[in-house]
mmCIF file of C-alpha atoms in Angstrom:
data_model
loop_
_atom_site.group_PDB
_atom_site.id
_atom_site.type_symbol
_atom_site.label_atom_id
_atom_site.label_comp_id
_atom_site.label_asym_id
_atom_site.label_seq_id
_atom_site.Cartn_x
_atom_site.Cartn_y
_atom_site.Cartn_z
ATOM 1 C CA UNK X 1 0.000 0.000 0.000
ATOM 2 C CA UNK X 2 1.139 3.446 -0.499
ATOM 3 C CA UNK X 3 2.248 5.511 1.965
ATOM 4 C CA UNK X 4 1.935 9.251 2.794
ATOM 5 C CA UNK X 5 3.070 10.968 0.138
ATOM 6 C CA UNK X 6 4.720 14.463 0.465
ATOM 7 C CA UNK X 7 6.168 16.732 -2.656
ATOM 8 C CA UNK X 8 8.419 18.154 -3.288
ATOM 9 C CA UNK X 9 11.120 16.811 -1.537
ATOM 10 C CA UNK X 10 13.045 19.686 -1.831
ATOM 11 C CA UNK X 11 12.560 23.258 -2.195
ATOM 12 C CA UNK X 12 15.593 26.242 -2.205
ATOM 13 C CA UNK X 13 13.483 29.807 -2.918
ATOM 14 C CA UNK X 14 14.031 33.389 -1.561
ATOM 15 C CA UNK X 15 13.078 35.101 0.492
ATOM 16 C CA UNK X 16 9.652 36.602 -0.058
ATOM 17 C CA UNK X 17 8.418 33.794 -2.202
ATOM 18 C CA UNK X 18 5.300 32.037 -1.764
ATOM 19 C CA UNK X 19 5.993 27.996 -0.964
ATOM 20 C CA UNK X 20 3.367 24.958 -1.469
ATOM 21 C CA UNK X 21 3.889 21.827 0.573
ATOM 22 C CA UNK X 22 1.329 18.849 -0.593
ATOM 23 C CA UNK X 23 0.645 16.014 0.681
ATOM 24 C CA UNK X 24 -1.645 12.790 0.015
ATOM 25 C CA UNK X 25 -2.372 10.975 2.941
ATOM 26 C CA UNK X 26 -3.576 7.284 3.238
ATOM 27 C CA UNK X 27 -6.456 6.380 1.942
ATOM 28 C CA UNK X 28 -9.126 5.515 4.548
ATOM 29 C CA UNK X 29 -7.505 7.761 7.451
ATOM 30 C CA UNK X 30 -9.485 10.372 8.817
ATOM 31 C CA UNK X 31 -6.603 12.556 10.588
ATOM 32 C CA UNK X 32 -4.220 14.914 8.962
ATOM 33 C CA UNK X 33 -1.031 16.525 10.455
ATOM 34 C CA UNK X 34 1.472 18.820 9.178
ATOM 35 C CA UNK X 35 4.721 19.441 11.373
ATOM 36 C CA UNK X 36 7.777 21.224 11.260
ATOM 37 C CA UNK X 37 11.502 19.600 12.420
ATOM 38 C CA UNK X 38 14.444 21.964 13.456
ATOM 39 C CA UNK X 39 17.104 21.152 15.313
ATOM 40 C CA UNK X 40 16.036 23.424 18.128
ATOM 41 C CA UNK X 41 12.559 22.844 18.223
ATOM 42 C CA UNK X 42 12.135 19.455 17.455
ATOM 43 C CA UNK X 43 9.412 17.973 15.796
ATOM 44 C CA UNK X 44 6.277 20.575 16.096
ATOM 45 C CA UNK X 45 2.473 20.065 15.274
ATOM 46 C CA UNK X 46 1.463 23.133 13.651
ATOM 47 C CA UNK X 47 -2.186 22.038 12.236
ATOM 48 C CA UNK X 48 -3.992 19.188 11.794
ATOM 49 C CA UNK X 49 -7.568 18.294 10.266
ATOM 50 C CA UNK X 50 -10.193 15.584 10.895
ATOM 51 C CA UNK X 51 -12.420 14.889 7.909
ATOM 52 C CA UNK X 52 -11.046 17.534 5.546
ATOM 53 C CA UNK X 53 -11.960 19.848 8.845
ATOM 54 C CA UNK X 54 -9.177 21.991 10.499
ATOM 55 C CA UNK X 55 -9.703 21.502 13.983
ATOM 56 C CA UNK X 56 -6.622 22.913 15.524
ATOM 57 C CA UNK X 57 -4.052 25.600 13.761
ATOM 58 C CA UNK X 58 -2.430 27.134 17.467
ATOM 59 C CA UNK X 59 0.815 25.392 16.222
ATOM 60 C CA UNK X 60 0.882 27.422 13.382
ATOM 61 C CA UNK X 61 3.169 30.124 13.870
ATOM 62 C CA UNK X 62 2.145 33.606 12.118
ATOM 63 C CA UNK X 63 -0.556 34.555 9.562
ATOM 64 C CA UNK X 64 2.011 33.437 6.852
ATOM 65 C CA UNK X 65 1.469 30.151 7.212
ATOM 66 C CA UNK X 66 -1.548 28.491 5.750
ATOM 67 C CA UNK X 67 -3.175 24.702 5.460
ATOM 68 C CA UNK X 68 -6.210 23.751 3.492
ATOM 69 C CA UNK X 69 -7.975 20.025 2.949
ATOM 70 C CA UNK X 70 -9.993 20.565 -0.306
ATOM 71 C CA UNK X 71 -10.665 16.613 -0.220
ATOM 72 C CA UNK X 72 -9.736 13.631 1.664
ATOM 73 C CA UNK X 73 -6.619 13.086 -0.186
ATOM 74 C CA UNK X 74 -4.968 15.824 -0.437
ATOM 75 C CA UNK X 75 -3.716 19.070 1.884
ATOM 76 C CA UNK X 76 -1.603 21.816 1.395
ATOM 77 C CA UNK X 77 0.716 23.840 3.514
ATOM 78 C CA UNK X 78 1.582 27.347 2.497
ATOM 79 C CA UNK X 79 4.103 30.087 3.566
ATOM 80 C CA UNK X 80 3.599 33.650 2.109
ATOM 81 C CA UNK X 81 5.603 35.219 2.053
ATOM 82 C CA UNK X 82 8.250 33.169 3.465
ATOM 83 C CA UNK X 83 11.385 34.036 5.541
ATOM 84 C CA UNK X 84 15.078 32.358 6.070
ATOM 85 C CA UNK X 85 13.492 31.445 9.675
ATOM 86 C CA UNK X 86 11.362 29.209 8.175
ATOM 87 C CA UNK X 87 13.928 26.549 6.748
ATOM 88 C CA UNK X 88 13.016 23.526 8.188
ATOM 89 C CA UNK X 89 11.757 20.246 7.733
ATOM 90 C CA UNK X 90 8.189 19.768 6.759
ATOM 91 C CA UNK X 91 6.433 16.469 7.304
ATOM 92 C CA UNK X 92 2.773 15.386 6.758
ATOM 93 C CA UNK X 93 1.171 12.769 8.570
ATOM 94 C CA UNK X 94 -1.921 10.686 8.394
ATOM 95 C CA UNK X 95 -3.707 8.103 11.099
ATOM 96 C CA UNK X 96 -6.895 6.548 11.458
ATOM 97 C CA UNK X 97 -7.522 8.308 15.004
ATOM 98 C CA UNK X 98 -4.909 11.113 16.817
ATOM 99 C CA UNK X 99 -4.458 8.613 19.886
ATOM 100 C CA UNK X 100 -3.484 4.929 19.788
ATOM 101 C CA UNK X 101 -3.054 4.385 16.373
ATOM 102 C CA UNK X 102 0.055 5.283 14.673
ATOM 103 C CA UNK X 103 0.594 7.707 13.117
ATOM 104 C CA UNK X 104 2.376 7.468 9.321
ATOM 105 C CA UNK X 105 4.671 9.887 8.134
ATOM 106 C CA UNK X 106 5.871 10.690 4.632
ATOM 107 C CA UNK X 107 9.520 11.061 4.326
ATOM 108 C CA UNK X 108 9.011 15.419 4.491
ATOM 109 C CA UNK X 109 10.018 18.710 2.207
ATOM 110 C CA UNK X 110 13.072 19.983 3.310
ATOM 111 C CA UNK X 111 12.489 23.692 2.898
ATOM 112 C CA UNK X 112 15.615 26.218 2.708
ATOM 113 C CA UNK X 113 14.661 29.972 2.184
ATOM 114 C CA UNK X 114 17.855 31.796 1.581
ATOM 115 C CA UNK T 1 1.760 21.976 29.001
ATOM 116 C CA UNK T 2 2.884 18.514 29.147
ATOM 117 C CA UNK T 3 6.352 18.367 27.544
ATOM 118 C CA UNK T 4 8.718 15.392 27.002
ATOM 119 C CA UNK T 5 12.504 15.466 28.015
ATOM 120 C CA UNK T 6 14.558 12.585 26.200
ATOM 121 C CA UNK T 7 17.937 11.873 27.428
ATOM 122 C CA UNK T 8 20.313 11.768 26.068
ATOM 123 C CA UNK T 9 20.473 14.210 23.011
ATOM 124 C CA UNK T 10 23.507 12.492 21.672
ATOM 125 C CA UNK T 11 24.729 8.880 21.731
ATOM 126 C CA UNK T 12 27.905 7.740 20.074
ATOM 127 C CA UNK T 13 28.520 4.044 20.713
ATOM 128 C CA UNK T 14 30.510 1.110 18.827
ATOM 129 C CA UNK T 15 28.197 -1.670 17.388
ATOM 130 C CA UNK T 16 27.708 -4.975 20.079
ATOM 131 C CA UNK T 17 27.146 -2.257 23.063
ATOM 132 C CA UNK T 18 24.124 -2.000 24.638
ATOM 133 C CA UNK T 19 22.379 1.569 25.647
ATOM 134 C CA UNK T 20 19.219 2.728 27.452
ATOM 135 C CA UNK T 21 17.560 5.912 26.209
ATOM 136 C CA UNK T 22 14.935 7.607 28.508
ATOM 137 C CA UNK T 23 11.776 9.671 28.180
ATOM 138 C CA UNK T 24 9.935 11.711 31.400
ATOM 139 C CA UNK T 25 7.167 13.740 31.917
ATOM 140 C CA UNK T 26 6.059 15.607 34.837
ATOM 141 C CA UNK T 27 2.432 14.312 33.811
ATOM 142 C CA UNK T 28 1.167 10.708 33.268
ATOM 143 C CA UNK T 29 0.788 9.690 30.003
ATOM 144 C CA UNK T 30 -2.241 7.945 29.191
ATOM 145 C CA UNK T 31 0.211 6.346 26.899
ATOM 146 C CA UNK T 32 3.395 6.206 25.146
ATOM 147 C CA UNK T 33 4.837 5.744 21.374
ATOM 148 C CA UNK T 34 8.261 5.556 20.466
ATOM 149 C CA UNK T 35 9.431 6.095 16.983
ATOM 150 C CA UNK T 36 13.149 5.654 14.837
ATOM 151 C CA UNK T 37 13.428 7.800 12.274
ATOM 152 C CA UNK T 38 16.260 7.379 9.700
ATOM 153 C CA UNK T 39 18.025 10.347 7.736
ATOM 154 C CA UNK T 40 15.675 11.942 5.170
ATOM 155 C CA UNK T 41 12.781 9.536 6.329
ATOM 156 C CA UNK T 42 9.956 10.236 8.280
ATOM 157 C CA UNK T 43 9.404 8.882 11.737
ATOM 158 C CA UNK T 44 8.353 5.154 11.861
ATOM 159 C CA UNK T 45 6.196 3.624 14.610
ATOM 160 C CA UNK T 46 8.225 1.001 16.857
ATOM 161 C CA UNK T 47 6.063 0.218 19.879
ATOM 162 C CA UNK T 48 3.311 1.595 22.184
ATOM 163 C CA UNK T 49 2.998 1.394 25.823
ATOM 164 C CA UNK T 50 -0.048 1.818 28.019
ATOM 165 C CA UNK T 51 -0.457 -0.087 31.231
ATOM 166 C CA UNK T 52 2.111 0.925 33.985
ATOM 167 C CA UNK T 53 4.945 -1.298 34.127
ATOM 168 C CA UNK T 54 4.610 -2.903 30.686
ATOM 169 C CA UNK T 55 7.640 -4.215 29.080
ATOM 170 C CA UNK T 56 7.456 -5.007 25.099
ATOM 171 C CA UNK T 57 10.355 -6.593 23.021
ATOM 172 C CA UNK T 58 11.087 -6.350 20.047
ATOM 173 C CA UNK T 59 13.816 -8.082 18.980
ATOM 174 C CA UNK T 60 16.741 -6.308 20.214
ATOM 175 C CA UNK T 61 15.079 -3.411 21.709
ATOM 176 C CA UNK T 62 12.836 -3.466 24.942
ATOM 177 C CA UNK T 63 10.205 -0.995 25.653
ATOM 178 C CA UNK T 64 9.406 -0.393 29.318
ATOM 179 C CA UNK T 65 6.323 1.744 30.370
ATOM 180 C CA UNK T 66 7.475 3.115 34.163
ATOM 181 C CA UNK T 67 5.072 2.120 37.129
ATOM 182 C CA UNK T 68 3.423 5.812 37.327
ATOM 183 C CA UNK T 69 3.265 5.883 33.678
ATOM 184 C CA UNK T 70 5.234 9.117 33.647
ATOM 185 C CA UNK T 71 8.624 7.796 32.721
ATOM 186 C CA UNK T 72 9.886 5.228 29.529
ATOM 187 C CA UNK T 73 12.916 3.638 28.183
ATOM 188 C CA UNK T 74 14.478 2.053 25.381
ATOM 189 C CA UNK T 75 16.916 -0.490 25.872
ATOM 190 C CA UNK T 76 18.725 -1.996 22.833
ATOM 191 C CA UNK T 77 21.269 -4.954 23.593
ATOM 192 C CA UNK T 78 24.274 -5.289 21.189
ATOM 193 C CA UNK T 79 23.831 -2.353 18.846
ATOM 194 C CA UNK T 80 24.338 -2.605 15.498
ATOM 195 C CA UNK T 81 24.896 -0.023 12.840
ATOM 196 C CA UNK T 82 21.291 -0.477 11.920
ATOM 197 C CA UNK T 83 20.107 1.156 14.790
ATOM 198 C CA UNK T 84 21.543 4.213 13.883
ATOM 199 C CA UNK T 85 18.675 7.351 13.961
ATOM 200 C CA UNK T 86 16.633 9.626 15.512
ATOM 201 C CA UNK T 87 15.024 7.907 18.056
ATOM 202 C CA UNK T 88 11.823 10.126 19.379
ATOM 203 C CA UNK T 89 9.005 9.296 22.285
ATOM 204 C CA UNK T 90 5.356 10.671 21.906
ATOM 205 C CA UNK T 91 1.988 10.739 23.849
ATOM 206 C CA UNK T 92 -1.151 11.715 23.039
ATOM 207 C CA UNK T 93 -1.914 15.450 24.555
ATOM 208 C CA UNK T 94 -4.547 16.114 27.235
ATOM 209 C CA UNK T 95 -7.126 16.986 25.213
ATOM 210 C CA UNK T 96 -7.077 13.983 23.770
ATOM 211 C CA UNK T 97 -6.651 15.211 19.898
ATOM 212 C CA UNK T 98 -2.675 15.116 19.124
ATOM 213 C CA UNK T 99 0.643 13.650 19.636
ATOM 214 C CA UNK T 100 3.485 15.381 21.864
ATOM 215 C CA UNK T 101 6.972 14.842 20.688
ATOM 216 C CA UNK T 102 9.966 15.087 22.912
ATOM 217 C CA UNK T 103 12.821 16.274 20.630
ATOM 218 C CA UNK T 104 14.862 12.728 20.370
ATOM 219 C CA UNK T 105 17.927 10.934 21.068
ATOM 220 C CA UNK T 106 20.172 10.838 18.286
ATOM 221 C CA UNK T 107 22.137 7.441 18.039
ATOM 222 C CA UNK T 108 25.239 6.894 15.711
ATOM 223 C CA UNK T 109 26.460 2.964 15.816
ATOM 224 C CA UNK T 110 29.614 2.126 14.459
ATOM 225 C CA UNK T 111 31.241 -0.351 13.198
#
């Protein structure tokens, strides 16, 4: 079975830019998380939906960032405009419930804004 | 805020040693994942823990879940340069809707 799948991979843009993380998540799972990794920080929930519904952005860290769910297989993440401080790693993650079931990962967008 | 300290950050080690890793919490976790995540992967799902002094193998690793349920630890006899990663404990948050990370013990096996 497929996995979560994230794209791109990579993205190097400027500062300024607008940037579009996607991701499809599993079919059949009903939760949706995006985080962020830094060294610093750690791995960080910013948003995550339930049914194509966001039910809680607090992670999110300034009106830059943006998520939508159009459909149940596929979400975006958006930074505009985006800053250097916002290199990171970028994973999305899907799971049939938020508690004991696991949570799948795709393998991330590492984002550099120079 | 219920936040997870892992210790240690770093772990160096040749491969056939064995290590413990820990994870702690001021609060009790209802329960307790622990993920390895490899270089440019995303984190991957190795065991959970819920009762209070559960132990879980697997393979070389053991799990154990402390008595209070506010403490955890990995345990992996005879390391091998497999094992090498990001190694990352989680519990579900109080409200019941999303994993907590703790920011990860970083393990380098040699050979």
């Amino acid at each position: 079975d497929a996995g979560v799948i994230q794209s791109p991979r990579h993205e190097v843009t400027e500062m300024g830019q607008e940037v579009t993380l996607r991701c499809k998540p599993i079919s059949g799972h009903d939760y949706l998380f995006w985080y962020r990794q830094t060294m610093m920080r750690g791995l960080e929930l910013l948003i995550y939906f339930n049914n194509n519904v966001p039910i809680d952005d607090s992670g999110m860290p300034e009106d830059r960032f943006s998520a939508k769910m159009p459909n149940a297989s596929f979400s975006t993440l958006k930074i505009q405009p985006s800053e250097p401080r916002d290199s990171a790693v970028y994973f999305c993650a899907s799971s049939l419930s938020p508690g004991s079931q696991p949570q799948h990962f795709g393998d991330g967008t590492r984002l550099s804004i120079l | 805020t219920q936040l997870l300290e892992q210790s240690p950050q770093f772990l160096s080690i040749q491969e056939g040693e064995n290590l413990t890793v820990y994870c702690n919490s001021s609060s009790v976790f209802s329960s307790l994942q622990w993920y390895r995540q490899e270089p440019g992967e995303g984190p991957v799902l190795l065991v959970t823990v819920v009762t209070g002094g559960e132990v879980k193998k697997l393979k070389r690793l053991t799990f154990q879940f402390g008595d209070a349920r506010k403490d955890s630890s990995l345990h992996i006899t005879a390391a091998q340069p497999g094992d090498t990663g990001l190694y990352l404990c989680a519990s579900i948050n109080q409200a019941g809707t999303a994993l907590i990370f703790g920011k990860g013990t970083t393990l380098s096996v040699s050979s």
